[in-house]
Amino acid sequence: MGLRKGQTNNPKGRPKGSTNNISSELKEKLTGMLANNFESFEEDIKAIEKPEVRANLYVKALALVVARPKDEDEKEIERQTTLLMAKLFQTDQ
């Protein structure tokens, strides 16, 4: 009953480079929320007295809508993982 071990209903998986719809939808909603409430968000942040807390909030808000660049180690790990997976499953990269 069901699938055999190692078998999947989607053998090719999600195409490389395709977007994660949940992440895209969430990012879109958060961006809209920030855009629609920007004035009150800005007022709330300006009301915070400690500059380090304000700066931290700016950074966290930006992280929700702007992708963090990968460093060289992360890129190399991703490349090696892709090569290993391709070798294990004998697929084209």
Coordinates of C-alpha atoms in Angstrom, one line a residue:
M1 CA 0.0 0.0 0.0
G2 CA 1.3 3.5 -0.8
L3 CA 4.7 4.2 -2.3
R4 CA 7.8 1.9 -2.1
K5 CA 10.8 3.2 -0.2
G6 CA 12.7 5.8 -2.2
Q7 CA 9.8 6.4 -4.6
T8 CA 8.1 9.7 -4.9
N9 CA 5.0 11.1 -6.7
N10 CA 7.1 13.9 -8.1
P11 CA 10.4 12.3 -9.2
K12 CA 11.8 15.4 -10.8
G13 CA 10.9 17.7 -7.9
R14 CA 10.4 21.4 -8.1
P15 CA 12.3 22.8 -11.1
K16 CA 15.5 24.5 -10.2
G17 CA 15.1 28.3 -9.8
S18 CA 11.3 28.1 -9.3
T19 CA 10.0 30.2 -6.5
N20 CA 8.7 28.9 -3.2
N21 CA 5.0 30.1 -3.4
I22 CA 4.5 30.2 0.3
S23 CA 7.6 32.4 0.8
S24 CA 6.6 34.6 -2.2
E25 CA 3.1 35.0 -0.9
L26 CA 4.3 35.8 2.6
K27 CA 6.9 38.3 1.3
E28 CA 4.3 40.0 -0.8
K29 CA 1.9 40.3 2.1
L30 CA 4.6 41.6 4.4
T31 CA 5.7 44.1 1.8
G32 CA 2.1 45.3 1.3
M33 CA 1.6 45.6 5.1
L34 CA 4.7 47.6 5.5
A35 CA 3.9 49.8 2.5
N36 CA 0.3 50.4 3.7
N37 CA 1.3 51.1 7.3
F38 CA 4.6 52.8 6.6
E39 CA 3.7 56.1 8.3
S40 CA 2.6 54.5 11.5
F41 CA 5.5 52.0 11.4
E42 CA 7.9 54.9 11.0
E43 CA 6.2 56.9 13.9
D44 CA 6.4 53.8 16.1
I45 CA 10.1 53.3 15.4
K46 CA 10.8 57.1 16.0
A47 CA 9.1 56.9 19.3
I48 CA 11.7 54.3 20.6
E49 CA 14.3 56.2 22.6
K50 CA 17.2 53.8 22.3
P51 CA 19.0 54.1 19.0
E52 CA 20.3 50.5 19.1
V53 CA 16.8 49.2 19.4
R54 CA 15.6 51.4 16.5
A55 CA 18.5 50.2 14.3
N56 CA 17.7 46.6 15.2
L57 CA 14.1 47.0 14.2
Y58 CA 15.1 48.6 10.9
V59 CA 17.4 45.7 10.2
K60 CA 14.8 43.1 11.1
A61 CA 12.1 44.8 9.0
L62 CA 14.5 44.9 6.0
A63 CA 15.3 41.2 6.4
L64 CA 11.6 40.4 5.9
V65 CA 11.5 41.9 2.4
V66 CA 15.1 41.9 1.1
A67 CA 17.0 38.7 0.5
R68 CA 20.3 38.3 2.4
P69 CA 23.2 37.8 0.0
K70 CA 25.0 34.5 0.4
D71 CA 28.6 34.5 1.5
E72 CA 31.2 32.4 -0.3
D73 CA 31.0 29.5 2.1
E74 CA 27.3 29.2 1.7
K75 CA 27.7 29.3 -2.1
E76 CA 30.3 26.6 -2.0
I77 CA 28.2 24.4 0.3
E78 CA 25.2 24.8 -2.0
R79 CA 27.3 24.0 -5.0
Q80 CA 28.8 20.9 -3.4
T81 CA 25.3 19.8 -2.2
T82 CA 23.9 20.2 -5.7
L83 CA 26.8 18.1 -7.1
L84 CA 26.4 15.4 -4.5
M85 CA 22.6 15.2 -5.1
A86 CA 23.1 15.0 -8.8
K87 CA 25.6 12.2 -8.3
L88 CA 23.4 10.3 -5.9
F89 CA 20.3 10.5 -8.0
Q90 CA 22.1 10.6 -11.4
T91 CA 20.4 13.7 -12.6
D92 CA 21.5 16.6 -14.7
Q93 CA 22.3 19.8 -12.9

